[in-house]
Amino acid sequence: QICNQHNAEVPNLEQALHRMAQTEPNLDHDISWLLLPSYWAKMVVALISFLCFANSYDGDFVFDDSEAIINNKDLRAETPLGDLWHHDFWGSKLSSNTSHKSYRPLTVLTFRINYLFAGGFYPVGFHVINIILHCTISVLMVDVFSILLGGLQFTNKGRRLNLAPKTSLLAALLFAAHPVHTECVAGIVGRADLLCALFFLLSFLGYCKAFKENKEGHNFSIFWVLVSVILGAIAMLCKEQGITILGLNAVFDALVINKLNLLELIQKLLHKDKSLENAGLLRKGLLFRITLLMSGGASILYIRWRIMGTGPPAFTEVDNPASFADSLFVRAINYNYYYSLNAWLLLCPWWLCFDWSMGCIPLIKSVSDWRIIALAALWFCLIGLICQALCSEDSHKRRILTLGLGFLIIPFLPASNLFFRVGFVIAERVIYLPSIGYCILFTYGFSLLSKQAKKKKILAVAVLGILLINVMRCALRSSQWRSEEQLFRSALSVCPLNAKVHYNVGKNLADKGNQSAAIKYYREAVRLNPKYVHAMNNLGNILKERNELQEAEELLSLAVQIQPDFAAAWMNLGIVQNSLRRFEEAEQSYWTAIKHRKKYPDCYYNLGRLYADLNRHIDALNAWRNATVLKPEHSLAWNNMIILLDNTGNLAQAEAVGREALELIPNDHSLMFSLANVLGKSQKYKESEALFLKAIKANPNAASYHGNLAVLYHRWGNLDLAKKHYEVSLKLDPMAPGTKENYNLLRRKLEQLQKKGG
């Protein structure tokens, strides 16, 4: 509502509130709730939002953080900044067929700034920024909810009035402490949603500023409308959902600025009534502003489509099984079931999971499935709210319900599968913005109950209890996001049918060296999803290391049958076949892996080992050289080249390769050791000694380092030092091959020298 006062200024905020209360129903009137000044209300909201997620500040990089941050080359200083505008969120080229087409360059830019300021991948800085962003957004929500719940009105001095201070505070607290937000705040990749929400809200508040100097809605600021469009574009460059703010601004303009009655307008349109101007459609510049919003949105989407370059991303059936169902009925019924589950997560955010794919939610395939009840309940509630929003005689009620439904539904549309297939079943992060609508509806419902209730304080205590439970749930859930082990295990009870959950638990255990436990979870993942090639590959890898080669080969062979371009599985299959001494098959598997992944240094390394076993030395050296060209820091490939050249008597070439390797990897003690051996054989004793001592300093408990240095001293004639290092080597490894014999030879020589001296 636009201020109608021309001649007299409002003396103070209290009088303005009193006047508005006389002309329009006041949501705060019947709420037994503390009235705080705006500054203190925002401080309380900031504090609560901080308390909810503060314990996630020192968490690790978990789940998608590895791919989006640690493995993303766009964060590194050596990557040109311009590449961010041509790559997706994960650092892949947008033009690539494997790209997920998630274009969020501004979010990646903030990750890059984090990385540069921290001087590396230290998660604390990343987490702190996420917490600060959520606190900032929650504080902004006080202003946003005051407009959505109380209306838009300014004093003659241009100061915006908060006509619903109690309900806006309650709604902001509900938003700040909603447990479904944990993924966005405690998971670092959730920053995309946080940044998107920040600019989403700024766009909305900017649009409201367009009417600051307005008198009766006849004048407005084109500048602020354009600023709102630009902020909407920035929101979309943080995450795709951001574009929906332009639609919400249009809805807000129609309902709040122009006070349109949608039902009346629909009736006039159906009856082809020519008095549309009287209905408010053409007055106050509404059509012009909506044209600006639509033109801006269309331009942004067109540019986004051109940048994307190719068609939509290619997702698999395990990502979103409903979208691959042949039957339109099955697709529709399951999409609606997913909507009901999202609604339930807003109402009761107790069962939260980092991933809801891979069998977590079995498909509904017939109307006899009892889960149909959830769909019926969802649409019963939605239709009831829509009818109230359209048909109520109370304009205040119509406005709040329509805005609540708008903020609930419109930001969710990009994740709804209606316009394009998405790569998930349910994702808690996409509910961050729609939760604004939920908070509006919840708060409005609370105000209606307070109006009817006789014991208003009991109702207020109940709401405070809900807030307290939510704060505790946020703290508990954010602690589960601190490490992958806690996060993955927390999902086992929520989604026991999710193969990816078992896979991730198994992978986490395998990374910690607990192979026996990892095997159990990998087997369960394969049982739940017999086509889960990554679980087969990892399980086959562990079985290969445990020398259970037959089963490993069966699993890896099945994996490459299911996914013929799975390069890692082809390489691992080659390793198993090599161990089974089926060399021709192994070579073929390695080359198949390289065919599907041209730049595959580890595969070239293993191919080199195969050629070395077959005494095809030139081929082995070429394979290892390819590995080092593709990955200059590939220490094992360098080492094997030095050792092979050393063993075949090519000392000069071995020395040259060793020096080249150490220039690229100067602190690698294994390379120092290998080059020291070559230099010792070439009688470059002093240089060899220096490298041995440097290697020992880096790795003092390596028995072979001390043993080979002892051999050097033995040859050199420094017998006392040779004796000392032989003894250290034998102490570290009494069974070290050759060391005991060399030590005995040295002792006999020392005894002979003593006798001669005597």
CSV table of C-alpha atoms in Angstrom, one decimal, residues 31-343:
chain,number,residue,atom,x,y,z
A,31,ILE,CA,-0.1,-11.9,19.0
A,32,SER,CA,1.2,-12.3,22.5
A,33,TRP,CA,4.8,-11.7,21.5
A,34,LEU,CA,7.5,-9.3,22.5
A,35,LEU,CA,7.6,-6.1,20.4
A,36,LEU,CA,11.3,-5.2,19.7
A,37,PRO,CA,12.7,-2.1,18.0
A,38,SER,CA,13.9,-3.0,14.4
A,39,TYR,CA,17.6,-2.9,15.4
A,40,TRP,CA,17.1,-5.3,18.3
A,41,ALA,CA,14.9,-7.6,16.2
A,42,LYS,CA,17.7,-7.9,13.6
A,43,MET,CA,20.3,-8.5,16.3
A,44,VAL,CA,18.2,-11.4,17.8
A,45,VAL,CA,17.7,-12.9,14.3
A,46,ALA,CA,21.4,-12.6,13.6
A,47,LEU,CA,22.3,-14.3,16.9
A,48,ILE,CA,19.8,-17.2,16.4
A,49,SER,CA,21.0,-17.8,12.9
A,50,PHE,CA,24.6,-17.8,14.1
A,51,LEU,CA,23.9,-20.2,17.0
A,52,CYS,CA,22.2,-22.7,14.7
A,53,PHE,CA,25.2,-23.2,12.5
A,54,ALA,CA,28.2,-21.9,14.4
A,55,ASN,CA,29.5,-25.4,15.1
A,56,SER,CA,30.0,-26.1,11.4
A,57,TYR,CA,32.8,-23.5,11.2
A,58,ASP,CA,35.7,-25.9,11.5
A,59,GLY,CA,34.1,-28.8,9.5
A,60,ASP,CA,35.9,-30.6,6.6
A,61,PHE,CA,35.3,-30.4,2.9
A,62,VAL,CA,32.6,-33.0,2.5
A,63,PHE,CA,30.6,-34.7,-0.3
A,64,ASP,CA,30.4,-32.4,-3.3
A,65,ASP,CA,32.9,-30.0,-1.8
A,66,SER,CA,35.7,-32.2,-3.2
A,67,GLU,CA,34.6,-31.9,-6.8
A,68,ALA,CA,33.5,-28.3,-6.7
A,69,ILE,CA,36.4,-26.9,-4.7
A,70,ILE,CA,39.4,-29.2,-4.2
A,71,ASN,CA,39.4,-30.7,-7.7
A,72,ASN,CA,38.2,-27.5,-9.4
A,73,LYS,CA,41.1,-25.9,-11.3
A,74,ASP,CA,39.1,-22.7,-11.7
A,75,LEU,CA,40.1,-21.9,-8.1
A,76,ARG,CA,43.8,-21.9,-8.8
A,77,ALA,CA,45.7,-18.7,-9.4
A,78,GLU,CA,47.3,-20.1,-12.6
A,79,THR,CA,43.8,-20.5,-14.2
A,80,PRO,CA,42.9,-17.3,-16.1
A,81,LEU,CA,39.9,-15.5,-14.5
A,82,GLY,CA,38.2,-15.5,-17.9
A,83,ASP,CA,37.9,-19.3,-17.8
A,84,LEU,CA,35.2,-19.0,-15.0
A,85,TRP,CA,32.8,-17.5,-17.6
A,86,HIS,CA,33.2,-20.5,-19.9
A,87,HIS,CA,33.2,-23.3,-17.3
A,88,ASP,CA,30.4,-24.8,-15.2
A,89,PHE,CA,30.2,-25.0,-11.4
A,90,TRP,CA,32.5,-28.0,-11.3
A,91,GLY,CA,35.2,-26.6,-13.6
A,92,SER,CA,34.3,-28.4,-16.8
A,93,LYS,CA,33.8,-26.6,-20.1
A,94,LEU,CA,30.1,-25.7,-20.7
A,95,SER,CA,30.4,-26.9,-24.3
A,96,SER,CA,31.4,-30.4,-23.1
A,97,ASN,CA,28.7,-33.2,-23.4
A,98,THR,CA,29.6,-34.3,-19.8
A,99,SER,CA,29.0,-30.8,-18.3
A,100,HIS,CA,26.1,-30.4,-15.9
A,101,LYS,CA,25.5,-26.9,-17.3
A,102,SER,CA,25.3,-25.4,-13.9
A,103,TYR,CA,26.5,-21.9,-14.7
A,104,ARG,CA,27.5,-20.1,-11.5
A,105,PRO,CA,30.6,-18.1,-12.2
A,106,LEU,CA,30.1,-15.6,-9.3
A,107,THR,CA,29.9,-18.4,-6.8
A,108,VAL,CA,33.1,-20.0,-8.1
A,109,LEU,CA,34.7,-16.6,-8.0
A,110,THR,CA,34.0,-16.3,-4.2
A,111,PHE,CA,35.5,-19.8,-3.8
A,112,ARG,CA,38.6,-18.6,-5.6
A,113,ILE,CA,38.9,-15.5,-3.4
A,114,ASN,CA,38.6,-17.8,-0.3
A,115,TYR,CA,41.3,-20.0,-1.7
A,116,LEU,CA,43.7,-17.1,-2.5
A,117,PHE,CA,43.2,-15.4,0.9
A,118,ALA,CA,43.7,-18.6,2.8
A,119,GLY,CA,46.7,-19.6,0.8
A,120,GLY,CA,45.3,-23.1,0.1
A,121,PHE,CA,42.4,-25.4,0.7
A,122,TYR,CA,41.7,-24.7,4.4
A,123,PRO,CA,37.9,-25.2,5.0
A,124,VAL,CA,37.5,-22.9,8.0
A,125,GLY,CA,37.5,-19.7,5.8
A,126,PHE,CA,34.9,-21.3,3.4
A,127,HIS,CA,32.6,-22.3,6.3
A,128,VAL,CA,32.9,-18.9,8.0
A,129,ILE,CA,31.8,-17.1,4.9
A,130,ASN,CA,28.7,-19.4,4.5
A,131,ILE,CA,27.7,-18.7,8.1
A,132,ILE,CA,28.1,-14.9,7.7
A,133,LEU,CA,26.0,-15.1,4.5
A,134,HIS,CA,23.2,-17.0,6.2
A,135,CYS,CA,23.2,-14.5,9.1
A,136,THR,CA,23.0,-11.6,6.6
A,137,ILE,CA,20.2,-13.2,4.7
A,138,SER,CA,18.2,-13.9,7.9
A,139,VAL,CA,18.6,-10.2,8.9
A,140,LEU,CA,17.4,-9.0,5.5
A,141,MET,CA,14.4,-11.3,5.9
A,142,VAL,CA,13.1,-9.1,8.8
A,143,ASP,CA,12.7,-6.3,6.2
A,144,VAL,CA,11.4,-8.6,3.5
A,145,PHE,CA,8.8,-10.2,5.8
A,146,SER,CA,7.7,-6.8,7.2
A,147,ILE,CA,6.8,-5.8,3.6
A,148,LEU,CA,5.2,-9.2,2.6
A,149,LEU,CA,3.2,-9.4,5.8
A,150,GLY,CA,2.5,-5.8,6.6
A,151,GLY,CA,2.5,-4.1,3.2
A,152,LEU,CA,4.7,-1.4,1.7
A,153,GLN,CA,4.2,2.1,3.0
A,154,PHE,CA,6.5,5.1,3.4
A,155,THR,CA,6.4,8.3,5.4
A,156,ASN,CA,6.6,11.6,3.6
A,157,LYS,CA,10.3,11.6,4.5
A,158,GLY,CA,10.7,8.4,2.5
A,159,ARG,CA,11.1,6.1,5.5
A,160,ARG,CA,9.6,2.7,5.1
A,161,LEU,CA,7.2,1.7,7.9
A,162,ASN,CA,7.2,-1.8,9.5
A,163,LEU,CA,3.5,-2.5,9.9
A,164,ALA,CA,4.0,-6.0,11.2
A,165,PRO,CA,7.0,-5.9,13.6
A,166,LYS,CA,6.0,-8.9,15.7
A,167,THR,CA,5.0,-11.3,12.8
A,168,SER,CA,8.0,-10.2,10.7
A,169,LEU,CA,10.3,-11.1,13.6
A,170,LEU,CA,8.7,-14.4,14.1
A,171,ALA,CA,8.8,-15.3,10.3
A,172,ALA,CA,12.5,-14.2,10.2
A,173,LEU,CA,13.3,-16.4,13.2
A,174,LEU,CA,11.5,-19.4,11.6
A,175,PHE,CA,13.6,-18.8,8.5
A,176,ALA,CA,16.9,-18.4,10.4
A,177,ALA,CA,16.5,-21.6,12.4
A,178,HIS,CA,14.9,-23.9,9.8
A,179,PRO,CA,16.9,-27.2,9.8
A,180,VAL,CA,16.4,-27.8,6.1
A,181,HIS,CA,18.9,-24.9,5.5
A,182,THR,CA,21.7,-26.9,7.0
A,183,GLU,CA,22.9,-28.3,3.7
A,184,CYS,CA,23.3,-24.8,2.3
A,185,VAL,CA,25.1,-23.4,5.3
A,186,ALA,CA,27.2,-26.3,6.6
A,187,GLY,CA,27.9,-27.7,3.1
A,188,ILE,CA,30.3,-25.3,1.4
A,189,VAL,CA,28.9,-25.8,-2.1
A,190,GLY,CA,25.6,-24.5,-0.6
A,191,ARG,CA,27.1,-21.1,-1.0
A,192,ALA,CA,25.5,-21.0,-4.5
A,193,ASP,CA,22.1,-21.0,-2.8
A,194,LEU,CA,23.2,-18.5,-0.2
A,195,LEU,CA,24.6,-16.0,-2.7
A,196,CYS,CA,21.6,-16.5,-4.9
A,197,ALA,CA,19.2,-15.9,-2.0
A,198,LEU,CA,21.2,-12.7,-1.0
A,199,PHE,CA,20.9,-11.1,-4.4
A,200,PHE,CA,17.3,-12.5,-4.7
A,201,LEU,CA,16.3,-10.5,-1.6
A,202,LEU,CA,18.3,-7.4,-2.6
A,203,SER,CA,16.5,-7.5,-6.0
A,204,PHE,CA,13.1,-7.6,-4.2
A,205,LEU,CA,14.0,-4.8,-1.8
A,206,GLY,CA,15.4,-2.8,-4.7
A,207,TYR,CA,12.1,-3.2,-6.5
A,208,CYS,CA,10.3,-2.0,-3.4
A,209,LYS,CA,12.5,1.1,-3.5
A,210,ALA,CA,11.2,2.0,-6.9
A,211,PHE,CA,8.0,3.2,-5.1
A,212,LYS,CA,9.7,5.2,-2.3
A,213,GLU,CA,8.8,8.6,-3.6
A,214,ASN,CA,5.5,7.4,-5.0
A,215,LYS,CA,2.2,9.3,-4.5
A,216,GLU,CA,-0.8,7.1,-5.1
A,217,GLY,CA,1.3,4.8,-7.3
A,218,HIS,CA,1.3,7.2,-10.2
A,219,ASN,CA,5.1,7.7,-10.2
A,220,PHE,CA,7.9,5.2,-9.8
A,221,SER,CA,11.6,5.0,-10.3
A,222,ILE,CA,12.7,3.2,-13.5
A,223,PHE,CA,16.2,3.3,-12.2
A,224,TRP,CA,15.3,1.0,-9.2
A,225,VAL,CA,13.3,-1.3,-11.5
A,226,LEU,CA,16.4,-1.8,-13.7
A,227,VAL,CA,18.6,-2.2,-10.6
A,228,SER,CA,16.2,-5.0,-9.5
A,229,VAL,CA,16.5,-6.7,-12.9
A,230,ILE,CA,20.4,-6.5,-12.7
A,231,LEU,CA,20.4,-7.9,-9.1
A,232,GLY,CA,18.1,-10.7,-10.4
A,233,ALA,CA,20.7,-11.4,-13.1
A,234,ILE,CA,23.5,-11.5,-10.5
A,235,ALA,CA,21.4,-13.9,-8.4
A,236,MET,CA,21.1,-16.2,-11.5
A,237,LEU,CA,24.9,-16.0,-12.0
A,238,CYS,CA,25.2,-17.4,-8.4
A,239,LYS,CA,22.5,-20.1,-9.0
A,240,GLU,CA,19.9,-20.6,-11.7
A,241,GLN,CA,16.9,-20.2,-9.3
A,242,GLY,CA,17.8,-16.5,-9.0
A,243,ILE,CA,15.9,-15.6,-12.2
A,244,THR,CA,12.5,-16.4,-10.5
A,245,ILE,CA,12.7,-13.1,-8.4
A,246,LEU,CA,11.6,-11.2,-11.5
A,247,GLY,CA,8.4,-13.2,-11.6
A,248,LEU,CA,7.9,-12.6,-7.9
A,249,ASN,CA,8.5,-8.9,-8.3
A,250,ALA,CA,5.7,-8.8,-10.9
A,251,VAL,CA,3.3,-10.7,-8.6
A,252,PHE,CA,4.2,-8.3,-5.7
A,253,ASP,CA,3.6,-5.3,-8.0
A,254,ALA,CA,0.2,-6.5,-9.1
A,255,LEU,CA,-1.0,-7.5,-5.6
A,256,VAL,CA,0.6,-4.9,-3.3
A,257,ILE,CA,1.3,-1.8,-5.4
A,258,ASN,CA,-1.7,-2.1,-7.7
A,259,LYS,CA,-4.0,-4.0,-5.3
A,260,LEU,CA,-5.3,-6.3,-8.1
A,261,ASN,CA,-8.1,-8.7,-7.3
A,262,LEU,CA,-7.0,-11.7,-9.3
A,263,LEU,CA,-10.5,-13.3,-9.2
A,264,GLU,CA,-12.1,-10.2,-10.4
A,265,LEU,CA,-9.5,-9.7,-13.1
A,266,ILE,CA,-10.0,-13.4,-14.3
A,267,GLN,CA,-13.8,-12.9,-14.5
A,268,LYS,CA,-13.4,-9.7,-16.5
A,269,LEU,CA,-11.0,-11.4,-18.9
A,270,LEU,CA,-13.4,-14.4,-19.3
A,271,HIS,CA,-16.3,-12.0,-20.0
A,272,LYS,CA,-14.1,-9.9,-22.3
A,273,ASP,CA,-14.9,-6.8,-20.2
A,274,LYS,CA,-13.4,-3.7,-21.7
A,275,SER,CA,-13.1,-2.0,-18.4
A,276,LEU,CA,-9.7,-3.7,-17.6
A,277,GLU,CA,-8.3,-0.3,-16.6
A,278,ASN,CA,-10.8,-0.1,-13.8
A,279,ALA,CA,-9.6,-3.6,-12.7
A,280,GLY,CA,-6.1,-2.0,-12.2
A,281,LEU,CA,-4.3,-3.8,-15.1
A,282,LEU,CA,-3.3,-0.7,-17.0
A,283,ARG,CA,-3.1,2.0,-14.3
A,284,LYS,CA,-0.1,3.0,-12.3
A,285,GLY,CA,2.4,1.8,-14.9
A,286,LEU,CA,2.0,-1.9,-14.1
A,287,LEU,CA,2.1,-3.1,-17.6
A,288,PHE,CA,5.2,-1.0,-18.3
A,289,ARG,CA,7.0,-2.4,-15.3
A,290,ILE,CA,6.0,-6.0,-16.1
A,291,THR,CA,7.3,-5.4,-19.6
A,292,LEU,CA,10.6,-4.2,-18.2
A,293,LEU,CA,10.8,-7.3,-15.9
A,294,MET,CA,9.8,-9.7,-18.7
A,295,SER,CA,12.2,-8.2,-21.2
A,296,GLY,CA,15.1,-8.3,-18.7
A,297,GLY,CA,14.3,-11.9,-17.8
A,298,ALA,CA,14.0,-13.0,-21.4
A,299,SER,CA,17.4,-11.3,-22.2
A,300,ILE,CA,19.1,-12.9,-19.3
A,301,LEU,CA,17.7,-16.4,-20.2
A,302,TYR,CA,18.7,-15.9,-23.9
A,303,ILE,CA,22.3,-14.9,-22.9
A,304,ARG,CA,22.4,-17.9,-20.5
A,305,TRP,CA,21.2,-20.2,-23.3
A,306,ARG,CA,23.9,-18.9,-25.7
A,307,ILE,CA,26.6,-19.4,-23.1
A,308,MET,CA,25.5,-22.9,-22.4
A,309,GLY,CA,26.3,-23.7,-26.0
A,310,THR,CA,24.7,-27.1,-26.3
A,311,GLY,CA,21.6,-28.9,-25.2
A,312,PRO,CA,20.5,-29.7,-21.6
A,313,PRO,CA,22.7,-31.7,-19.3
A,314,ALA,CA,22.7,-35.5,-19.6
A,315,PHE,CA,21.5,-37.1,-16.4
A,316,THR,CA,21.2,-40.8,-15.7
A,317,GLU,CA,18.2,-42.9,-14.4
A,318,VAL,CA,19.8,-43.3,-11.0
A,319,ASP,CA,19.9,-39.5,-10.6
A,320,ASN,CA,16.2,-39.0,-11.2
A,321,PRO,CA,14.3,-42.3,-12.0
A,322,ALA,CA,10.9,-40.8,-12.3
A,323,SER,CA,11.9,-38.7,-15.3
A,324,PHE,CA,13.0,-41.8,-17.2
A,325,ALA,CA,9.7,-43.6,-16.6
A,326,ASP,CA,7.9,-44.5,-19.9
A,327,SER,CA,4.5,-43.8,-18.6
A,328,LEU,CA,3.3,-40.2,-18.3
A,329,PHE,CA,1.1,-41.3,-15.4
A,330,VAL,CA,4.1,-42.7,-13.5
A,331,ARG,CA,6.1,-39.6,-14.1
A,332,ALA,CA,3.3,-37.2,-13.1
A,333,ILE,CA,2.4,-39.2,-10.0
A,334,ASN,CA,6.0,-39.4,-8.8
A,335,TYR,CA,6.8,-35.8,-9.5
A,336,ASN,CA,3.8,-34.8,-7.3
A,337,TYR,CA,5.0,-37.2,-4.6
A,338,TYR,CA,8.4,-35.5,-4.7
A,339,TYR,CA,6.6,-32.2,-4.2
A,340,SER,CA,4.7,-33.6,-1.2
A,341,LEU,CA,8.0,-34.8,0.3
A,342,ASN,CA,9.5,-31.3,-0.2
A,343,ALA,CA,6.5,-29.8,1.6
